[in-house]
Coordinates of C-alpha atoms in Angstrom, one line a residue:
Chain I
M8 CA 0.3 -0.2 0.0
H9 CA 2.5 2.1 0.9
R10 CA 4.4 1.6 -2.6
I11 CA 0.8 2.3 -4.2
L12 CA 0.7 6.2 -2.9
A13 CA 4.2 6.5 -3.8
L14 CA 3.1 6.0 -7.3
T15 CA 0.6 7.4 -7.1
T16 CA 2.1 10.9 -5.5
L17 CA 5.1 10.3 -8.5
L18 CA 1.5 10.8 -10.5
L19 CA 0.6 13.7 -9.5
P20 CA 1.5 16.9 -10.2
A21 CA 3.7 18.4 -7.3
H22 CA 1.7 21.7 -6.6
A23 CA -1.1 18.8 -5.4
F24 CA 1.2 19.3 -2.3
A25 CA 3.1 22.0 -2.0
A26 CA 1.1 24.8 -4.2
P27 CA -1.5 27.4 -1.7
M28 CA -4.7 27.1 -2.4
R29 CA -5.2 31.4 -1.3
S30 CA -5.4 33.6 -4.3
P31 CA -2.8 35.6 -5.4
A32 CA -4.8 38.8 -4.0
E33 CA -5.2 36.5 -0.8
I34 CA -1.9 36.0 -0.4
V35 CA -0.9 39.9 -0.4
A36 CA -4.1 40.8 1.7
Q37 CA -2.8 38.5 4.7
A38 CA 0.9 39.6 4.3
P39 CA 2.8 40.5 7.7
D40 CA 4.0 44.0 7.9
T41 CA 7.9 42.0 8.5
A42 CA 6.7 41.2 4.6
W43 CA 6.6 44.6 3.5
R44 CA 9.3 47.6 3.2
S45 CA 9.2 51.2 2.7
V46 CA 10.0 53.8 -0.4
A47 CA 11.8 57.1 0.4
P48 CA 9.9 59.6 0.1
E49 CA 13.1 60.8 -1.9
H50 CA 12.0 58.3 -4.2
L51 CA 8.7 59.0 -4.0
L52 CA 6.9 61.2 -6.7
I53 CA 3.6 62.3 -6.5
M54 CA 1.6 63.8 -9.5
K55 CA -1.8 65.5 -9.2
L56 CA -4.3 66.1 -11.5
A57 CA -7.9 68.4 -12.1
D58 CA -10.6 66.4 -9.5
G59 CA -7.7 65.8 -6.7
K60 CA -7.1 62.7 -8.8
R61 CA -3.5 61.7 -7.4
I62 CA -0.8 59.3 -9.0
V63 CA 2.4 57.8 -6.6
I64 CA 5.3 57.3 -8.8
E65 CA 8.7 54.9 -7.1
L66 CA 11.5 56.0 -8.7
A67 CA 14.5 53.8 -10.4
P68 CA 17.8 55.6 -8.3
D69 CA 18.9 52.1 -8.9
F70 CA 18.7 51.5 -12.7
A71 CA 18.4 55.0 -14.2
P72 CA 20.2 57.9 -11.4
I73 CA 21.7 60.0 -14.1
H74 CA 17.9 60.6 -15.6
V75 CA 16.4 60.1 -11.8
A76 CA 18.4 63.0 -10.2
N77 CA 17.3 65.5 -13.3
I78 CA 13.8 64.6 -12.6
I79 CA 14.0 65.2 -9.1
R80 CA 15.4 68.8 -9.8
L81 CA 12.9 69.2 -12.2
T82 CA 10.3 68.4 -10.2
R83 CA 12.1 70.7 -7.7
S84 CA 11.9 73.2 -9.5
N85 CA 8.9 72.8 -10.1
Q86 CA 8.8 72.6 -13.3
W87 CA 6.4 70.1 -13.6
D88 CA 3.4 72.0 -12.2
G89 CA 1.5 73.5 -15.5
G90 CA 2.2 70.7 -17.5
A91 CA 0.3 68.2 -19.3
I92 CA 0.0 64.6 -20.3
T93 CA -0.3 65.7 -24.6
R94 CA -0.3 61.3 -25.4
V95 CA -2.7 58.8 -24.7
Q96 CA -2.0 56.2 -27.5
D97 CA -4.2 52.7 -26.5
N98 CA -2.7 49.0 -25.4
Y99 CA 0.9 51.3 -25.7
V100 CA 1.8 54.3 -23.5
V101 CA 0.1 57.7 -21.9
Q102 CA 3.1 61.2 -22.2
W103 CA 3.1 63.9 -20.3
R104 CA 5.4 66.9 -20.0
V105 CA 7.1 69.8 -18.2
H106 CA 4.8 73.3 -18.2
D107 CA 7.8 74.5 -20.5
E108 CA 10.1 73.2 -22.5
A109 CA 12.4 76.5 -22.8
A110 CA 13.1 77.7 -18.8
P111 CA 15.9 77.0 -18.4
L112 CA 17.3 74.2 -17.1
P113 CA 17.7 73.3 -13.4
E114 CA 21.6 73.8 -11.6
G115 CA 22.7 70.6 -12.1
F116 CA 20.7 69.3 -14.3
V117 CA 22.4 66.7 -17.6
A118 CA 21.6 68.1 -20.8
H119 CA 22.6 65.1 -22.3
P120 CA 22.2 62.0 -20.1
P121 CA 24.4 58.4 -21.1
A122 CA 21.9 55.4 -22.4
E123 CA 21.1 53.8 -18.5
Y124 CA 19.4 51.3 -20.3
E125 CA 21.3 48.5 -18.9
R126 CA 23.5 47.6 -15.6
P127 CA 25.0 44.6 -13.6
L128 CA 23.6 42.7 -11.3
D129 CA 26.0 43.1 -8.2
G130 CA 24.5 44.2 -5.4
L131 CA 20.8 43.5 -5.5
T132 CA 18.6 41.1 -4.6
Y133 CA 17.6 38.6 -6.8
V134 CA 14.7 35.8 -7.8
R135 CA 14.3 34.4 -10.9
L136 CA 11.4 33.7 -12.1
P137 CA 11.2 30.2 -13.6
Y138 CA 9.4 30.4 -16.2
P139 CA 10.8 30.9 -20.6
D140 CA 9.9 34.7 -21.3
P141 CA 10.6 35.2 -25.5
Y142 CA 12.6 38.8 -24.6
A143 CA 15.4 37.8 -22.7
E144 CA 17.6 34.5 -21.9
Q145 CA 15.6 35.3 -18.0
S146 CA 14.3 36.6 -15.9
G147 CA 13.6 38.0 -12.4
I148 CA 12.5 40.7 -9.9
A149 CA 15.5 42.3 -8.9
S150 CA 14.8 45.2 -5.3
G151 CA 11.7 44.8 -6.6
W152 CA 12.0 45.6 -9.6
L153 CA 11.0 43.2 -12.7
V154 CA 14.2 42.8 -15.4
G155 CA 15.3 41.1 -18.0
R156 CA 18.3 39.0 -18.0
E157 CA 21.5 38.6 -20.0
G158 CA 24.3 36.7 -18.0
A159 CA 25.5 39.0 -15.0
R160 CA 23.4 42.0 -16.9
I161 CA 19.7 43.1 -16.2
W162 CA 17.1 45.8 -16.8
P163 CA 14.4 46.4 -15.3
T164 CA 11.6 46.1 -17.8
Q165 CA 8.3 47.6 -20.1
C166 CA 5.6 46.5 -17.8
Y167 CA 1.9 47.8 -17.5
G168 CA 2.9 51.4 -15.2
V169 CA 6.5 50.6 -15.5
V170 CA 7.5 55.0 -16.2
G171 CA 10.6 55.6 -19.0
V172 CA 11.9 58.8 -20.6
G173 CA 10.4 59.8 -24.1
R174 CA 13.3 60.3 -26.4
D175 CA 14.0 61.4 -29.9
M176 CA 16.1 58.9 -32.3
P177 CA 19.5 58.0 -30.9
P178 CA 21.9 58.4 -29.5
D179 CA 19.3 61.0 -28.3
T180 CA 18.8 59.3 -25.0
G181 CA 16.1 61.5 -23.5
D182 CA 16.6 64.4 -20.5
G183 CA 14.0 63.3 -18.5
R184 CA 11.3 66.5 -19.5
E185 CA 8.9 64.1 -20.7
L186 CA 8.1 60.8 -18.9
Y187 CA 5.6 58.6 -20.3
V188 CA 4.3 55.5 -18.4
V189 CA 2.8 52.1 -20.3
N190 CA -1.1 51.1 -20.5
G191 CA -1.4 48.1 -22.0
E192 CA 0.2 45.2 -22.6
A193 CA 3.9 45.4 -22.3
P194 CA 5.7 47.2 -24.9
R195 CA 9.1 45.0 -23.8
Q196 CA 11.0 45.3 -27.6
L197 CA 11.1 49.0 -25.6
D198 CA 13.3 47.3 -23.2
R199 CA 17.0 48.6 -22.9
N200 CA 15.6 51.3 -26.1
L201 CA 14.4 53.8 -23.0
A202 CA 15.4 54.7 -19.9
V203 CA 12.6 53.4 -17.2
V204 CA 12.9 55.8 -13.8
G205 CA 10.2 54.9 -12.3
R206 CA 6.9 52.8 -11.7
V207 CA 2.9 53.8 -10.1
L208 CA 2.8 52.1 -7.4
A209 CA -1.0 54.0 -6.6
G210 CA -3.4 56.7 -9.3
M211 CA -2.8 53.9 -12.4
E212 CA -6.4 53.5 -12.8
Y213 CA -6.7 57.1 -13.5
L214 CA -4.1 57.0 -16.5
G215 CA -5.4 54.0 -17.8
A216 CA -8.9 55.5 -18.3
L217 CA -7.7 58.6 -20.3
P218 CA -9.9 59.4 -23.1
R219 CA -7.6 58.3 -26.5
G220 CA -5.7 60.8 -28.3
T221 CA -7.0 60.2 -32.1
G222 CA -3.6 62.3 -33.6
A223 CA -0.9 60.3 -34.8
L224 CA 1.0 58.3 -31.7
G225 CA -2.1 58.8 -29.8
F226 CA -1.5 62.7 -29.5
Y227 CA -3.5 64.8 -29.0
T228 CA -5.0 67.0 -31.9
D229 CA -5.7 70.7 -30.2
E230 CA -4.1 71.6 -27.0
R231 CA -7.9 72.1 -25.3
Q232 CA -7.4 67.9 -24.9
N233 CA -4.2 67.9 -23.0
V234 CA -5.1 67.2 -19.6
P235 CA -3.5 69.7 -16.9
I236 CA -0.9 68.7 -14.4
V237 CA -1.9 70.7 -11.0
S238 CA 1.4 69.5 -9.1
I239 CA 4.6 66.6 -9.1
K240 CA 6.1 67.0 -6.1
L241 CA 7.9 64.8 -4.4
A242 CA 7.0 63.5 -0.9
A243 CA 10.4 63.9 0.7
D244 CA 9.5 68.2 0.0
L245 CA 5.5 67.4 1.2
P246 CA 4.6 68.6 5.2
S247 CA 4.6 64.8 7.5
A248 CA 1.1 64.5 7.0
Q249 CA 0.4 64.6 3.1
R250 CA 3.3 61.7 2.8
P251 CA 1.8 58.7 1.6
V252 CA 4.2 56.0 3.9
M253 CA 3.8 52.9 0.8
Q254 CA 5.1 50.1 1.0
V255 CA 6.3 46.7 -1.6
M256 CA 6.7 43.8 -0.9
R257 CA 9.9 42.6 0.2
I258 CA 11.3 39.7 -2.7
E259 CA 12.6 38.1 0.0
S260 CA 9.6 37.3 1.9
Q261 CA 7.5 33.5 1.9
S262 CA 5.2 36.4 1.4
F263 CA 6.3 36.8 -2.3
R264 CA 7.6 33.3 -3.5
D265 CA 3.3 32.3 -1.9
Y266 CA 2.2 35.1 -4.0
L267 CA 4.7 33.8 -7.0
A268 CA 3.8 29.8 -7.0
A269 CA 0.3 31.4 -7.0
R270 CA 0.4 33.7 -10.2
A271 CA 2.3 30.4 -11.7
A272 CA -0.2 27.7 -11.2
R273 CA -2.9 29.3 -9.9
Q274 CA -5.0 26.8 -7.2
D275 CA -7.8 29.3 -6.1
P276 CA -11.4 27.8 -6.3
F277 CA -12.1 29.9 -10.2
F278 CA -9.3 27.7 -12.0
I279 CA -9.5 24.7 -13.7
K280 CA -7.1 24.3 -15.9
P281 CA -3.0 25.7 -14.1
A282 CA -0.9 27.2 -16.7
H283 CA 2.2 26.4 -14.3
G284 CA 3.9 29.2 -16.0
V285 CA 3.2 32.8 -15.8
A286 CA 5.1 36.6 -17.8
L287 CA 7.1 38.5 -15.6
C288 CA 4.4 41.3 -16.5
N289 CA 1.8 39.5 -14.9
V290 CA 3.5 39.6 -11.6
P291 CA 3.5 43.0 -10.8
V292 CA 5.0 42.9 -7.4
P293 CA 2.9 44.1 -4.7
A294 CA 2.9 47.6 -3.0
R295 CA 0.2 49.0 -1.0
E296 CA -0.6 52.1 1.1
K297 CA -0.7 52.1 4.9
Chain X
M27 CA 39.3 42.5 -49.4
H28 CA 37.3 40.5 -49.8
R29 CA 38.1 37.8 -46.9
I30 CA 38.1 40.7 -44.4
L31 CA 34.4 41.9 -46.2
A32 CA 33.2 37.7 -45.7
L33 CA 34.6 37.6 -42.5
T34 CA 32.6 41.3 -41.6
T35 CA 29.7 39.0 -42.4
L36 CA 30.0 36.3 -40.5
L37 CA 30.1 38.7 -37.6
L38 CA 27.4 40.7 -38.6
P39 CA 22.9 39.2 -37.4
A40 CA 22.0 37.5 -39.7
H41 CA 19.3 40.0 -39.2
A42 CA 21.6 42.6 -40.6
F43 CA 20.8 41.2 -43.8
A44 CA 17.2 39.4 -44.5
A45 CA 14.7 41.2 -41.6
P46 CA 12.8 44.3 -43.3
M47 CA 14.0 48.1 -42.2
R48 CA 10.4 48.5 -42.5
S49 CA 7.8 49.2 -38.7
P50 CA 5.0 46.6 -38.2
A51 CA 3.2 49.6 -39.1
E52 CA 4.4 50.5 -42.3
I53 CA 4.4 47.1 -42.9
V54 CA 0.6 47.2 -42.4
A55 CA -0.2 49.9 -43.8
Q56 CA 2.0 48.8 -47.5
A57 CA -0.3 45.7 -47.4
P58 CA -1.7 45.2 -50.3
D59 CA -5.2 44.0 -50.8
T60 CA -4.1 40.1 -51.4
A61 CA -2.9 40.3 -48.4
W62 CA -6.5 40.6 -46.9
R63 CA -9.6 39.1 -45.9
S64 CA -12.7 40.2 -45.3
V65 CA -14.7 39.0 -42.1
A66 CA -18.1 37.5 -42.3
P67 CA -20.8 40.5 -41.2
E68 CA -23.0 36.9 -39.7
H69 CA -19.5 36.6 -37.2
L70 CA -19.3 41.3 -36.5
L71 CA -21.0 42.2 -33.1
I72 CA -21.5 45.9 -33.7
M73 CA -21.5 48.0 -30.1
K74 CA -22.9 51.3 -29.6
L75 CA -22.4 53.0 -26.6
A76 CA -23.7 56.9 -26.4
D77 CA -22.8 60.3 -28.0
G78 CA -22.3 57.0 -31.0
K79 CA -19.3 55.3 -30.1
R80 CA -19.0 52.0 -32.0
I81 CA -17.1 49.1 -30.9
V82 CA -16.9 45.7 -33.9
I83 CA -15.8 42.5 -32.5
E84 CA -15.1 39.3 -34.8
L85 CA -17.0 36.6 -33.8
A86 CA -15.0 32.9 -33.2
P87 CA -16.8 29.8 -34.4
D88 CA -14.1 28.3 -35.0
F89 CA -13.2 28.3 -31.0
A90 CA -17.2 28.3 -29.2
P91 CA -18.9 27.6 -31.8
I92 CA -21.7 27.0 -29.0
H93 CA -21.3 30.6 -26.6
V94 CA -21.3 32.1 -30.4
A95 CA -24.6 30.9 -30.8
N96 CA -25.8 32.2 -27.9
I97 CA -24.5 35.4 -28.2
I98 CA -25.9 35.9 -31.9
R99 CA -28.9 34.4 -30.2
L100 CA -29.3 36.8 -27.8
T101 CA -28.4 39.7 -30.8
R102 CA -31.6 38.7 -33.6
S103 CA -34.1 38.6 -29.6
N104 CA -32.4 43.0 -28.9
Q105 CA -31.3 41.8 -25.7
W106 CA -28.6 43.8 -25.2
D107 CA -30.0 47.0 -25.9
G108 CA -30.4 48.7 -23.5
G109 CA -27.6 46.5 -21.3
A110 CA -25.4 47.8 -19.5
I111 CA -21.4 48.2 -18.2
T112 CA -21.5 47.1 -15.0
R113 CA -17.3 46.4 -13.9
V114 CA -14.7 48.1 -15.6
Q115 CA -10.9 46.3 -13.7
D116 CA -7.5 48.7 -14.4
N117 CA -4.8 45.9 -16.2
Y118 CA -7.1 43.4 -16.3
V119 CA -11.4 43.4 -17.8
V120 CA -14.4 46.1 -18.7
Q121 CA -17.3 43.7 -18.5
W122 CA -20.9 43.9 -19.9
R123 CA -24.5 42.2 -19.7
V124 CA -27.8 42.2 -21.2
H125 CA -31.0 44.0 -20.3
D126 CA -32.4 42.1 -18.1
E127 CA -31.0 38.5 -16.8
A128 CA -34.1 37.5 -15.9
A129 CA -35.9 37.9 -20.0
P130 CA -37.0 34.5 -21.8
L131 CA -34.2 32.9 -23.5
P132 CA -34.8 33.4 -26.9
E133 CA -35.4 29.8 -29.0
G134 CA -32.1 27.3 -29.3
F135 CA -30.6 28.9 -26.2
V136 CA -28.1 26.9 -25.0
A137 CA -28.5 27.5 -20.7
H138 CA -25.6 25.2 -19.9
P139 CA -23.1 25.2 -21.9
P140 CA -20.4 22.7 -22.2
A141 CA -16.2 24.0 -21.5
E142 CA -15.3 24.6 -25.4
Y143 CA -11.9 25.8 -23.4
E144 CA -9.2 24.1 -26.2
R145 CA -9.7 22.7 -29.6
P146 CA -8.5 20.4 -32.3
L147 CA -5.8 21.9 -34.6
D148 CA -7.5 20.8 -36.9
G149 CA -8.6 22.4 -40.8
L150 CA -7.7 25.3 -39.5
T151 CA -4.2 27.3 -41.2
Y152 CA -1.1 27.3 -38.1
V153 CA 1.3 30.1 -38.0
R154 CA 3.9 29.0 -35.4
L155 CA 5.8 31.6 -33.3
P156 CA 9.7 31.0 -33.1
Y157 CA 9.9 32.4 -29.3
P158 CA 9.2 30.7 -25.8
D159 CA 6.5 31.3 -24.0
P160 CA 5.9 30.7 -20.5
Y161 CA 1.7 29.8 -20.5
A162 CA 2.3 26.4 -23.3
E163 CA 4.4 24.2 -24.7
Q164 CA 3.8 26.2 -27.8
S165 CA 2.3 29.6 -29.1
G166 CA 1.4 30.8 -32.5
I167 CA -1.4 32.4 -34.9
A168 CA -4.3 29.6 -36.1
S169 CA -7.0 30.6 -38.7
G170 CA -6.2 34.3 -37.7
W171 CA -6.1 33.9 -34.0
L172 CA -3.2 34.0 -31.4
V173 CA -3.4 31.3 -29.6
G174 CA -1.2 28.2 -27.6
R175 CA -0.9 24.7 -28.2
E176 CA 0.5 21.8 -26.4
G177 CA 0.8 18.7 -28.4
A178 CA -2.4 18.9 -31.1
R179 CA -4.7 20.7 -29.0
I180 CA -4.8 24.7 -29.3
W181 CA -7.0 27.6 -27.6
P182 CA -8.2 31.4 -28.2
T183 CA -4.9 33.7 -25.3
Q184 CA -6.4 35.9 -23.1
C185 CA -5.1 39.0 -25.1
Y186 CA -5.4 42.3 -24.7
G187 CA -8.6 43.3 -27.2
V188 CA -10.0 39.6 -26.7
V189 CA -14.0 38.6 -25.3
G190 CA -14.7 36.0 -23.3
V191 CA -18.2 34.7 -21.9
G192 CA -18.1 35.7 -17.8
R193 CA -19.2 32.6 -15.4
D194 CA -19.3 31.4 -12.6
M195 CA -17.6 28.9 -10.7
P196 CA -16.6 25.7 -12.0
P197 CA -18.2 23.6 -13.1
D198 CA -20.5 26.4 -14.1
T199 CA -18.8 28.1 -18.0
G200 CA -21.1 31.1 -18.3
D201 CA -23.9 30.7 -21.5
G202 CA -22.8 34.1 -22.6
R203 CA -25.3 36.0 -21.1
E204 CA -22.3 38.7 -19.5
L205 CA -19.5 38.9 -21.7
Y206 CA -14.8 40.8 -21.0
V207 CA -12.9 42.7 -23.1
V208 CA -9.3 42.5 -21.7
N209 CA -8.1 45.8 -21.1
G210 CA -4.8 45.4 -19.9
E211 CA -1.8 42.3 -19.4
A212 CA -3.1 39.3 -21.0
P213 CA -4.3 38.0 -18.0
R214 CA -3.5 34.1 -19.9
Q215 CA -3.7 32.6 -16.3
L216 CA -7.8 32.8 -17.4
D217 CA -6.7 30.6 -20.2
R218 CA -8.4 27.5 -20.9
N219 CA -10.2 29.0 -17.6
L220 CA -12.9 31.3 -19.6
A221 CA -14.5 30.4 -23.2
V222 CA -12.8 33.4 -25.7
V223 CA -16.0 33.8 -27.9
G224 CA -14.3 36.7 -30.2
R225 CA -11.9 40.1 -30.5
V226 CA -12.6 43.9 -30.5
L227 CA -11.1 45.3 -34.2
A228 CA -12.5 49.0 -33.9
G229 CA -13.1 50.9 -30.7
M230 CA -11.2 49.5 -28.8
E231 CA -9.5 52.7 -27.3
Y232 CA -13.6 53.8 -26.1
L233 CA -13.9 50.3 -24.3
G234 CA -9.5 51.1 -23.1
A235 CA -11.0 55.0 -21.5
L236 CA -13.7 53.7 -19.2
P237 CA -13.3 54.8 -15.9
R238 CA -12.4 52.2 -13.0
G239 CA -15.0 51.1 -11.3
T240 CA -14.6 51.5 -6.9
G241 CA -16.2 48.3 -6.0
A242 CA -14.0 45.3 -5.6
L243 CA -13.4 43.5 -8.7
G244 CA -13.7 46.7 -10.2
F245 CA -17.6 46.3 -10.1
Y246 CA -19.8 49.8 -9.6
T247 CA -21.1 50.6 -6.6
D248 CA -23.4 53.2 -8.0
E249 CA -25.9 51.2 -11.2
R250 CA -25.7 55.3 -12.3
Q251 CA -21.9 54.6 -12.9
N252 CA -23.4 51.8 -15.2
V253 CA -22.3 52.1 -19.1
P254 CA -25.4 51.7 -20.4
I255 CA -25.6 50.2 -23.5
V256 CA -27.3 51.9 -26.7
S257 CA -27.5 48.2 -28.7
I258 CA -25.6 45.1 -30.0
K259 CA -26.3 44.5 -34.0
L260 CA -24.3 41.8 -36.1
A261 CA -23.5 43.5 -38.6
A262 CA -25.5 41.0 -41.9
D263 CA -28.4 42.4 -39.9
L264 CA -27.5 46.1 -40.6
P265 CA -29.0 47.4 -44.0
S266 CA -25.7 47.2 -45.9
A267 CA -25.0 51.0 -46.2
Q268 CA -24.1 50.4 -42.3
R269 CA -22.1 47.6 -42.4
P270 CA -18.6 47.9 -41.7
V271 CA -16.1 45.9 -43.5
M272 CA -14.0 44.7 -41.3
Q273 CA -10.7 43.2 -42.7
V274 CA -8.3 41.3 -40.8
M275 CA -4.5 40.6 -42.7
R276 CA -4.8 36.2 -43.9
I277 CA -1.2 35.1 -42.2
E278 CA -0.4 32.9 -44.5
S279 CA 0.7 36.2 -46.4
Q280 CA 4.4 37.8 -47.1
S281 CA 2.7 40.8 -44.9
F282 CA 1.4 38.7 -42.1
R283 CA 5.7 37.3 -42.3
D284 CA 7.1 40.3 -42.6
Y285 CA 5.1 41.9 -40.4
L286 CA 5.9 38.9 -37.8
A287 CA 9.4 39.0 -37.7
A288 CA 9.5 42.7 -37.3
R289 CA 7.4 42.9 -34.3
A290 CA 10.4 40.6 -33.5
A291 CA 13.4 42.6 -34.4
R292 CA 12.4 46.3 -34.7
Q293 CA 15.0 47.5 -37.0
D294 CA 13.3 50.9 -37.2
P295 CA 15.6 53.3 -36.7
F296 CA 14.3 53.9 -33.2
F297 CA 15.6 51.5 -31.8
I298 CA 19.0 50.9 -31.1
K299 CA 18.7 47.0 -29.6
P300 CA 15.7 44.4 -30.7
A301 CA 15.0 41.7 -28.9
H302 CA 15.2 39.2 -31.3
G303 CA 12.0 37.7 -29.3
V304 CA 7.8 38.8 -28.8
A305 CA 5.3 37.8 -26.8
L306 CA 1.9 36.5 -28.2
C307 CA 0.1 39.0 -27.4
N308 CA 2.5 41.4 -28.4
V309 CA 1.9 40.7 -31.5
P310 CA -1.9 41.3 -32.4
V311 CA -3.0 39.9 -35.9
P312 CA -3.5 43.4 -37.6
A313 CA -7.4 44.1 -38.7
R314 CA -8.3 47.3 -41.2
E315 CA -12.1 49.0 -41.7
K316 CA -12.0 48.8 -45.9

């Protein structure tokens, strides 16, 4: 009988024993406080649109430090205030710009940053995603960011909610005064072609629902269609009562391991046939506002 | 000198010679009429929202014939007219329902359809996508639809703009009176768990831009937030002057081969580093209105 049991065990897929029965959302909701890290307010942008709509963006200084420093300088010199969202292309990107592209550049601004498109893995915590990736030798999560990997090099990937720097033709790499966020199926053909500077942690539902532009590339055809940006501020510069406390799940936590396993093989009751695999951009690192 | 040239040739990647230099959009715009097939008006739904917003959906009778027949019956008995979009979850789905879920079912309606989630490849034209897929042994395009494949079985995949049938818990499979469309990163964990009945060929920009619901799962919390459906009609039932002529690119055409190659390895001038791979849901089969 033991023998038969052992044989049955071999025939059953591993997840029948080990995998969580909770949904990813349940795992996230039940994660203990120790599974979360708070984002430094020096790396959080608070974007305000009309009607109190607020978008919170975590910056990515580990990946594009010079571009991120430029964006912080623009923020501290109030150059986003009165800016505008000028482009919304369905299933691609939402793009915005500073108030006045002819305004003097802030002190220390790097007019022609290098192409900060990839970096060595060195020094970052890394969790490999054990599924094939059509865009990279390997993919995973490095210090909380979804990345592609080739040898010892990694790059942040262009997933839903990821913020990047608009640029003209190469070798121009953009200076940070035009930013975009991905609003559809991950355009990962952009990986290593544009600098990733952050990701939306809250408020993506406002950017996702903006009217699509009818001009070429989704630009609005009339300035009156532009969506005004009331302001973009660094959380560190706000009075502490107004600072959101944003937390991102620690990738080294058991909750994150459970979340990854559940995303890749849904065992919760709605699912008949778990996939046993998942695309990188379909495992966004969970975030919450405390 | 010839020798040096030959050596240089060996060192250059193959795509430097063979691959198209045009962007995917240019390839689509320049495709000859012979590269397109017209969709039968019996398989086209025309959904009208307020303010003249029109969405055109191609049905998928090759994949879910019983569900599709149900939807056509609901359409011909005008049960969508006065229906509503009741759920918009950011980066997941937009969902709508018939006007009155207590209304008598139309003649021939199958109250409990079988789970039409996959089928044999038999009889369908198939183009393999030669890149790894995290959700399937293999993926490709079958008779114009993006599919996963395992052995001789295929299934339509849950990509941006794909329309499926809402259901309750298994084994309930839904009858077609609640439909959804994917509005974000492909939730391919739903592959083979929900019936795919179509895809949006035009007007996705309206569904994509709907305000997100603030209730659980993105449901609107107040009926007044629901987005009214003026009507859904079958193109075949409209006067011919009002019938849109929708065309989908033939997957056996040279234009489609060029499009696939260009999507997988962008050679147009904006790109510095082509990926040499692409995710299935990132090669939507081109469609146009004639």
